[in-house]
Coordinates of C-alpha atoms in Angstrom, one line a residue:
M161 CA 157.2 36.6 -4.9
T162 CA 155.8 34.4 -2.1
N163 CA 152.6 35.0 -3.1
T164 CA 152.9 34.5 -7.0
I165 CA 154.4 31.4 -5.7
D166 CA 151.4 30.1 -2.9
K167 CA 148.8 30.9 -5.9
P168 CA 149.4 28.0 -7.9
S169 CA 149.8 25.9 -5.2
D170 CA 146.1 26.3 -4.4
T171 CA 145.0 25.5 -8.0
Q172 CA 146.9 22.1 -8.1
N173 CA 144.9 20.9 -4.5
M174 CA 141.4 21.9 -6.1
Y175 CA 142.0 19.9 -8.9
V176 CA 143.7 17.1 -6.9
E177 CA 140.5 17.6 -5.0
I178 CA 138.3 17.2 -8.2
E179 CA 140.0 14.2 -9.0
A180 CA 139.9 12.2 -6.3
D181 CA 135.9 13.1 -5.9
T182 CA 135.5 11.8 -9.3
R183 CA 137.9 8.3 -8.7
R184 CA 135.3 7.8 -5.7
S185 CA 132.1 8.6 -7.5
G186 CA 133.6 6.2 -10.2
L187 CA 133.8 3.6 -7.3
L188 CA 130.3 3.6 -6.4
R189 CA 128.9 3.8 -10.2
L190 CA 131.5 0.4 -10.1
Y191 CA 130.1 -0.8 -6.6
D192 CA 126.4 -0.4 -7.8
A193 CA 126.8 -2.0 -11.1
G194 CA 129.1 -5.1 -9.3
R195 CA 126.1 -5.4 -7.2
R196 CA 123.4 -5.4 -9.6
H197 CA 125.2 -7.6 -11.8
L198 CA 125.1 -10.4 -9.0
L199 CA 121.7 -10.1 -7.3
R200 CA 121.0 -10.6 -11.3
K201 CA 122.6 -13.9 -11.3
S202 CA 121.6 -14.9 -7.9
E203 CA 117.6 -14.4 -8.9
P204 CA 117.9 -17.8 -11.2
E205 CA 119.3 -19.5 -8.3
I206 CA 116.7 -18.6 -6.1
E207 CA 114.0 -19.6 -8.3
H208 CA 115.3 -22.9 -8.3
E209 CA 115.7 -23.2 -5.0
S210 CA 112.0 -22.6 -4.5
D211 CA 110.9 -24.5 -7.3
V212 CA 112.9 -27.8 -5.8
E213 CA 111.8 -27.0 -2.3
P214 CA 108.2 -28.0 -3.1
V215 CA 109.0 -31.1 -5.1
A216 CA 111.4 -31.8 -1.9
K217 CA 107.9 -31.7 0.3
A218 CA 105.8 -33.1 -2.0
G219 CA 108.0 -36.1 -2.5
G220 CA 108.1 -36.5 1.7
R221 CA 104.3 -36.6 2.1
T222 CA 104.0 -39.0 -1.0
P223 CA 105.0 -42.0 1.0
W224 CA 102.9 -41.5 3.9
M225 CA 99.6 -41.3 1.9
F226 CA 101.2 -44.6 0.0
L227 CA 101.2 -46.5 3.7
S228 CA 98.0 -44.6 4.6
F229 CA 96.1 -46.2 1.3
L230 CA 97.5 -49.8 2.6
L231 CA 96.5 -50.0 6.2
M232 CA 93.2 -48.3 5.7
V233 CA 92.2 -50.0 2.0
M234 CA 94.1 -52.5 0.9
V235 CA 94.3 -54.8 4.0
P236 CA 90.8 -54.9 5.4
F237 CA 90.0 -55.6 1.4
L238 CA 92.4 -58.3 1.7
A239 CA 91.4 -60.3 4.6
A240 CA 87.8 -59.7 3.8
L241 CA 88.7 -61.1 0.4
V242 CA 90.6 -64.2 2.2
Y243 CA 87.9 -64.2 4.9
F244 CA 84.6 -64.8 2.4
A245 CA 86.8 -66.4 -0.4
F246 CA 88.1 -69.3 2.0
I247 CA 86.7 -68.9 5.9
A248 CA 83.2 -67.7 5.9
S249 CA 80.0 -70.9 6.5
D250 CA 77.7 -71.5 3.5
Q251 CA 74.1 -69.0 5.3
Y252 CA 70.7 -71.0 4.4
T253 CA 67.3 -68.6 4.1
A254 CA 63.9 -69.9 4.1
E255 CA 61.5 -67.5 3.3
A256 CA 57.5 -67.4 4.4
R257 CA 55.3 -64.4 3.6
F258 CA 51.7 -64.2 5.3
A259 CA 49.1 -61.4 5.7
V260 CA 47.1 -60.2 8.5
R261 CA 43.5 -59.8 7.8
S262 CA 40.2 -59.9 8.9
M263 CA 37.4 -62.0 7.4
A264 CA 34.5 -59.2 8.0
D265 CA 34.1 -56.9 4.9
D266 CA 35.1 -53.2 6.2
G267 CA 32.4 -51.4 4.8
S268 CA 29.5 -53.6 6.8
E269 CA 28.2 -52.0 10.0
E270 CA 26.2 -53.7 12.8
K271 CA 23.4 -51.4 14.4
L272 CA 23.5 -52.1 17.9
D273 CA 21.9 -50.2 20.6
A274 CA 25.2 -49.7 22.4
G275 CA 26.9 -48.4 19.1
I276 CA 30.3 -49.1 20.4
M277 CA 31.5 -52.3 18.1
N278 CA 34.1 -51.2 15.9
M279 CA 37.0 -54.0 14.7
K280 CA 38.3 -52.9 11.3
S281 CA 41.7 -54.6 10.6
T282 CA 44.2 -52.0 10.3
P283 CA 48.0 -52.8 8.4
Q284 CA 48.9 -51.3 12.5
D285 CA 48.5 -55.1 12.9
A286 CA 51.1 -56.4 10.4
Y287 CA 53.5 -54.4 12.3
V288 CA 53.0 -55.7 15.5
V289 CA 53.6 -59.2 14.5
A290 CA 57.0 -57.8 13.0
S291 CA 57.5 -56.4 16.4
F292 CA 56.8 -59.2 17.8
I293 CA 59.3 -61.6 16.0
H294 CA 62.3 -59.0 16.5
S295 CA 60.8 -59.1 20.6
S296 CA 62.9 -60.8 23.5
E297 CA 59.1 -62.2 24.0
M298 CA 59.5 -64.3 21.0
L299 CA 62.5 -66.1 22.2
K300 CA 60.8 -66.9 25.8
R301 CA 58.1 -68.6 23.9
L302 CA 60.2 -70.4 21.7
D303 CA 62.7 -71.5 24.5
G304 CA 61.5 -75.4 25.2
K305 CA 60.0 -75.7 21.8
I306 CA 63.4 -75.1 19.6
D307 CA 66.9 -75.3 20.7
Y308 CA 67.3 -71.3 18.9
R309 CA 70.8 -71.0 20.3
A310 CA 72.0 -74.8 19.5
I311 CA 71.3 -73.7 15.8
F312 CA 72.8 -70.3 15.9
Q313 CA 75.8 -72.0 17.8
H314 CA 76.5 -74.9 15.2
P315 CA 80.3 -76.2 15.5
E316 CA 80.8 -76.0 11.3
A317 CA 80.3 -72.3 11.5
D318 CA 83.2 -69.9 11.5
F319 CA 84.0 -68.1 14.1
L320 CA 82.7 -64.6 12.9
A321 CA 79.4 -65.4 12.3
R322 CA 78.4 -68.4 14.6
F323 CA 77.2 -66.9 17.7
D324 CA 79.7 -66.5 21.5
P325 CA 77.6 -69.0 24.2
S326 CA 79.0 -66.1 26.4
D327 CA 77.4 -63.8 25.2
S328 CA 74.2 -61.9 27.3
A329 CA 70.6 -62.3 27.0
E330 CA 70.3 -59.2 25.0
V331 CA 73.3 -59.8 23.0
F332 CA 71.7 -62.4 21.1
L333 CA 68.7 -60.5 20.6
K334 CA 70.8 -58.2 17.9
Y335 CA 72.2 -61.0 16.6
W336 CA 68.6 -62.7 15.9
V337 CA 67.4 -59.9 14.7
K338 CA 70.1 -59.7 11.9
H339 CA 69.8 -62.9 10.9
V340 CA 65.4 -63.4 10.8
S341 CA 64.5 -59.9 9.0
V342 CA 61.2 -58.7 8.8
Y343 CA 59.8 -56.9 5.9
I344 CA 56.1 -55.3 5.2
D345 CA 54.7 -53.9 2.1
G346 CA 52.8 -50.7 3.0
P347 CA 50.3 -50.5 0.5
S348 CA 49.0 -54.7 0.6
G349 CA 50.0 -55.2 3.9
I350 CA 52.4 -58.5 3.4
V351 CA 54.7 -59.2 5.9
T352 CA 58.0 -61.4 4.0
L353 CA 59.6 -63.3 6.6
K354 CA 63.4 -64.2 5.5
V355 CA 65.0 -66.6 8.6
Q356 CA 68.9 -67.4 7.8
T357 CA 70.6 -70.0 9.4
F358 CA 73.9 -72.6 8.6
T359 CA 71.9 -75.4 7.3
P360 CA 68.8 -75.9 5.5
E361 CA 66.8 -77.6 7.9
D362 CA 67.4 -75.2 10.8
S363 CA 66.1 -72.3 8.7
V364 CA 62.6 -74.1 8.1
N365 CA 62.3 -75.6 11.2
L366 CA 63.1 -72.1 12.8
A367 CA 61.0 -70.3 10.7
K368 CA 57.8 -72.6 10.9
A369 CA 58.3 -72.0 14.9
I370 CA 58.2 -68.4 14.4
L371 CA 55.1 -68.7 12.1
D372 CA 53.9 -71.0 14.7
E373 CA 54.2 -68.4 17.4
S374 CA 53.3 -65.2 15.4
E375 CA 49.5 -67.2 14.6
K376 CA 49.2 -67.8 18.3
L377 CA 50.1 -64.1 19.0
V378 CA 47.2 -62.9 16.5
N379 CA 44.7 -65.1 18.2
E380 CA 45.7 -64.2 21.5
L381 CA 45.1 -60.7 20.2
T382 CA 41.6 -61.3 19.1
V383 CA 40.4 -63.1 22.2
R384 CA 42.4 -59.7 24.1
A385 CA 40.1 -57.4 21.7
R386 CA 37.1 -59.3 22.0
E387 CA 37.4 -60.0 25.6
D388 CA 37.8 -56.1 26.2
M389 CA 34.9 -54.8 24.2
M390 CA 32.5 -57.7 25.0
S391 CA 32.7 -57.4 28.7
S392 CA 30.5 -54.1 28.6
F393 CA 27.5 -56.3 27.1
R394 CA 28.5 -59.4 29.1
K395 CA 27.9 -57.2 32.3
E396 CA 24.5 -55.5 30.8
V397 CA 23.5 -58.9 30.5
E398 CA 24.8 -59.9 34.3
R399 CA 23.1 -56.9 35.2
T400 CA 19.5 -57.5 33.8
E401 CA 19.4 -61.1 34.9
Q402 CA 20.1 -60.1 38.2
V403 CA 17.3 -57.8 37.9
Y404 CA 14.9 -60.5 36.1
Q405 CA 15.5 -63.3 38.9
E406 CA 14.8 -60.6 41.8
A407 CA 11.4 -59.9 39.8
L408 CA 10.6 -63.1 39.6
G409 CA 11.8 -64.0 43.4
E410 CA 9.6 -61.2 44.3
L411 CA 6.4 -62.8 41.9
K412 CA 6.8 -66.1 43.5
K413 CA 7.3 -64.9 47.3
F414 CA 3.6 -63.1 46.2
Q415 CA 1.8 -66.3 44.8
Q416 CA 3.5 -68.3 48.1
D417 CA 1.4 -65.4 50.2
S418 CA -1.6 -65.2 48.5
G419 CA -2.1 -68.4 47.6
L420 CA -2.9 -67.7 43.8
L421 CA -0.9 -68.4 41.0
S422 CA -3.3 -65.8 38.7
P423 CA -5.1 -63.5 40.7
T424 CA -6.7 -62.1 37.6
E425 CA -7.5 -65.3 36.3
Q426 CA -9.1 -66.5 39.6
A427 CA -10.9 -62.7 39.5
R428 CA -12.2 -63.6 36.0
Q429 CA -13.5 -67.1 37.7
K430 CA -15.1 -65.2 40.7
G431 CA -16.7 -63.0 38.2
L432 CA -18.1 -66.0 36.3
L433 CA -19.3 -67.7 39.0
L434 CA -20.8 -64.2 40.4
T435 CA -22.8 -64.0 37.4
G436 CA -23.9 -67.8 37.6
L437 CA -25.3 -67.0 41.2
L438 CA -26.8 -64.0 40.3
A439 CA -29.0 -65.1 37.1
S440 CA -30.1 -67.6 39.7
K441 CA -31.2 -65.2 42.2
L442 CA -33.0 -63.6 39.6
E443 CA -34.6 -66.7 38.9
L444 CA -35.4 -67.6 42.1
E445 CA -36.8 -64.3 42.6
S446 CA -39.0 -64.7 39.8
Q447 CA -40.6 -68.0 41.0
L448 CA -40.8 -66.4 44.5
S449 CA -43.0 -63.4 43.1
V450 CA -45.0 -66.2 41.1
I451 CA -46.4 -67.8 44.1
R452 CA -46.8 -64.9 46.4
E453 CA -49.3 -63.6 43.1
A454 CA -51.0 -67.2 43.3
K455 CA -51.2 -66.8 47.5
K456 CA -49.6 -69.9 48.1
T457 CA -46.7 -68.1 51.2
D458 CA -47.8 -71.3 52.9
S459 CA -46.6 -74.0 50.6
P460 CA -43.2 -75.7 51.1
R461 CA -42.4 -74.6 47.6
Y462 CA -42.6 -71.3 48.9
R463 CA -40.4 -71.9 52.0
Q464 CA -37.3 -73.9 49.7
L465 CA -37.5 -71.2 47.5
V466 CA -36.6 -68.4 50.3
L467 CA -34.1 -70.6 51.5
A468 CA -32.4 -70.8 48.4
Q469 CA -33.1 -67.3 47.1
K470 CA -30.9 -66.4 51.1
S471 CA -28.2 -68.9 50.5
L472 CA -27.7 -67.1 46.7
A473 CA -27.6 -64.1 48.6
Q474 CA -25.1 -64.9 50.8
Q475 CA -22.9 -66.7 48.6
I476 CA -23.5 -63.3 45.8
D477 CA -22.2 -61.2 48.9
D478 CA -19.3 -63.6 49.7
I479 CA -18.0 -63.4 46.3
G480 CA -18.7 -59.5 46.1
G481 CA -16.6 -59.0 49.7
Q482 CA -13.6 -61.2 48.0
L483 CA -14.0 -59.3 44.6
T484 CA -14.0 -56.0 46.0
G485 CA -13.9 -55.6 49.8
S486 CA -11.9 -53.3 51.7
T487 CA -10.5 -55.9 54.0
D488 CA -6.4 -56.4 52.7
A489 CA -7.7 -60.4 51.7
S490 CA -9.3 -58.7 48.9
L491 CA -9.0 -59.9 45.6
A492 CA -9.1 -56.1 44.6
K493 CA -5.9 -55.9 46.5
V494 CA -4.2 -58.5 45.5
I495 CA -4.9 -58.1 41.7
T496 CA -3.4 -54.3 42.2
D497 CA -0.5 -56.1 44.0
F498 CA -0.4 -58.8 41.9
S499 CA -0.3 -56.0 38.4
A500 CA 3.0 -54.0 40.5
V501 CA 4.6 -57.4 40.8
E502 CA 4.0 -58.8 37.1
T503 CA 4.9 -55.4 36.0
D504 CA 8.4 -55.3 37.5
R505 CA 8.8 -59.1 35.7
L506 CA 7.8 -58.3 32.4
V507 CA 10.1 -54.6 32.5
A508 CA 13.3 -57.2 33.9
E509 CA 12.2 -59.3 31.2
K510 CA 12.4 -57.2 28.2
L511 CA 15.8 -55.5 29.7
Y512 CA 17.4 -58.5 29.9
E513 CA 15.9 -60.1 26.7
G514 CA 17.3 -56.5 24.7
A515 CA 20.4 -57.5 26.6
R516 CA 20.9 -60.4 25.4
R517 CA 20.3 -59.6 21.3
N518 CA 22.4 -56.8 21.7
Y519 CA 25.3 -59.7 24.0
D520 CA 24.9 -62.1 20.4
Q521 CA 24.8 -59.6 17.5
A522 CA 28.0 -58.2 19.2
L523 CA 29.8 -61.7 19.3
A524 CA 28.7 -62.3 16.0
A525 CA 30.0 -59.3 15.1
A526 CA 33.8 -59.9 16.8
M527 CA 33.3 -63.3 15.3
R528 CA 33.3 -61.8 12.0
K529 CA 35.7 -59.3 12.3
A530 CA 38.1 -61.8 13.8
L531 CA 42.6 -61.1 13.1
Y532 CA 43.9 -64.6 11.2
L533 CA 47.0 -64.4 10.2
T534 CA 46.7 -66.5 6.2
I535 CA 50.1 -68.0 5.4
F536 CA 50.3 -67.5 1.9
V537 CA 53.9 -68.5 0.9
H538 CA 55.2 -71.4 3.2
P539 CA 59.0 -72.1 4.0
A540 CA 60.4 -74.2 1.7
L541 CA 64.0 -76.1 2.4
P542 CA 66.4 -74.0 0.5
E543 CA 69.0 -76.2 -2.2
E544 CA 71.9 -73.3 -1.8
A545 CA 73.7 -70.8 0.2
L546 CA 72.6 -67.4 -0.4
Y547 CA 75.0 -66.0 1.7
P548 CA 77.5 -64.9 2.3
R549 CA 78.2 -62.8 -1.4
R550 CA 81.5 -63.9 -1.5
L551 CA 82.5 -61.2 -4.2
L552 CA 80.8 -58.6 -3.9
S553 CA 80.9 -58.0 0.2
P554 CA 84.9 -57.7 -0.7
I555 CA 84.3 -55.1 -2.7
F556 CA 81.5 -53.3 -1.0
I557 CA 84.1 -53.1 1.5
F558 CA 86.7 -52.2 -0.6
L559 CA 84.8 -49.8 -1.6
G560 CA 83.7 -48.5 1.8
F561 CA 87.2 -47.7 2.8
L562 CA 87.9 -46.1 -0.2
V563 CA 85.4 -43.6 0.9
V564 CA 86.6 -43.2 4.3
W565 CA 90.1 -42.9 3.3
S566 CA 89.5 -40.3 0.4
T567 CA 87.4 -38.2 2.9
L568 CA 90.5 -38.4 5.1
T569 CA 92.6 -37.4 2.8
L570 CA 91.3 -34.3 1.3
V571 CA 90.3 -33.1 5.3
W572 CA 94.3 -33.5 5.9
A573 CA 94.8 -31.9 2.5
S574 CA 92.4 -29.0 3.6
V575 CA 93.9 -28.5 6.4
E576 CA 97.5 -27.9 5.6
D577 CA 96.8 -25.3 2.6
H578 CA 95.2 -23.6 5.5
R579 CA 97.7 -23.9 7.5
L580 CA 100.1 -22.3 4.8

């Protein structure tokens, strides 16, 4: 009886457990469904929030970009516009054009013994003048001739354009380069000089002063080059002249010691005299021969002819000894010494003449090839101010700062993108 009662209770408990498990699984499914529903419901809100955040961030960046544009672009542009429109002083430009050239034909060649003469004009001379105009040497040469500092410290000039008197010479040189411009046209070698000051008169006067000093420089370069190239010819002339003078001194001393101006001429005269004496001796001998044949040797005539014959023989011996004697005083020895001295004189004379001829030719060639500064456009008084450019300058400043600001903005945006 008891067993029959227990069996139904076990079966009942089993059904209760199955029902409980079913309820729990239903609750889990219900929980999962609700959770998925809540997730689907929250996704649009999250997406909406993600869409709003960049907008908020972008809205936060916009004022800084606008402020940077104002500070970096608009403020400088407005300042430049006010300065060039109401403050900047008028600046007048005087222009001159010149060329550095040589009067000689580049294709001509002079035939010199030394063969070292070459002074062809090159475009480098124009660059030398341009560099000189922008150098401190130009300022030193202008000092005392024109008050160039007072020109650029004009009281009516604006505070930014005029030069500050308290600045150094190096600062003024930079200021000078900005207001005195030099342009060289390479193919033609034409130099264009522009001088920019605050009055038309100052521009013209300063341009003329610069041209004068440039012309002096070109002349100095010509003289210096000529002196350098002529120095060797001049030294050769001086050397040969000294040798020639020494040869003349030796000849003069020889003439004084020998007592003969020209031993050769003296020998010729002696030879003529000797020839005459020999002819007279032959005539006397023929007369004496006739008297001997006539056997009149006791006659006075015969004795006179004998005495004359002896006198002629003595004279002939003396002259022969003078001409060809073995003593140092013989005319032959004098002629030999004279020939050596005269030869030295002739050689020295020829060398001196050749050196003088080369020097004269070189000097003529140097004069033909001298450099000249030829001014074909003289500075004229300007009628209106070309500078400052009151409209274009502010526009260029605006564009320049705009490019800088745009570049910095792109760089900053690139950096931010790499951070994300």
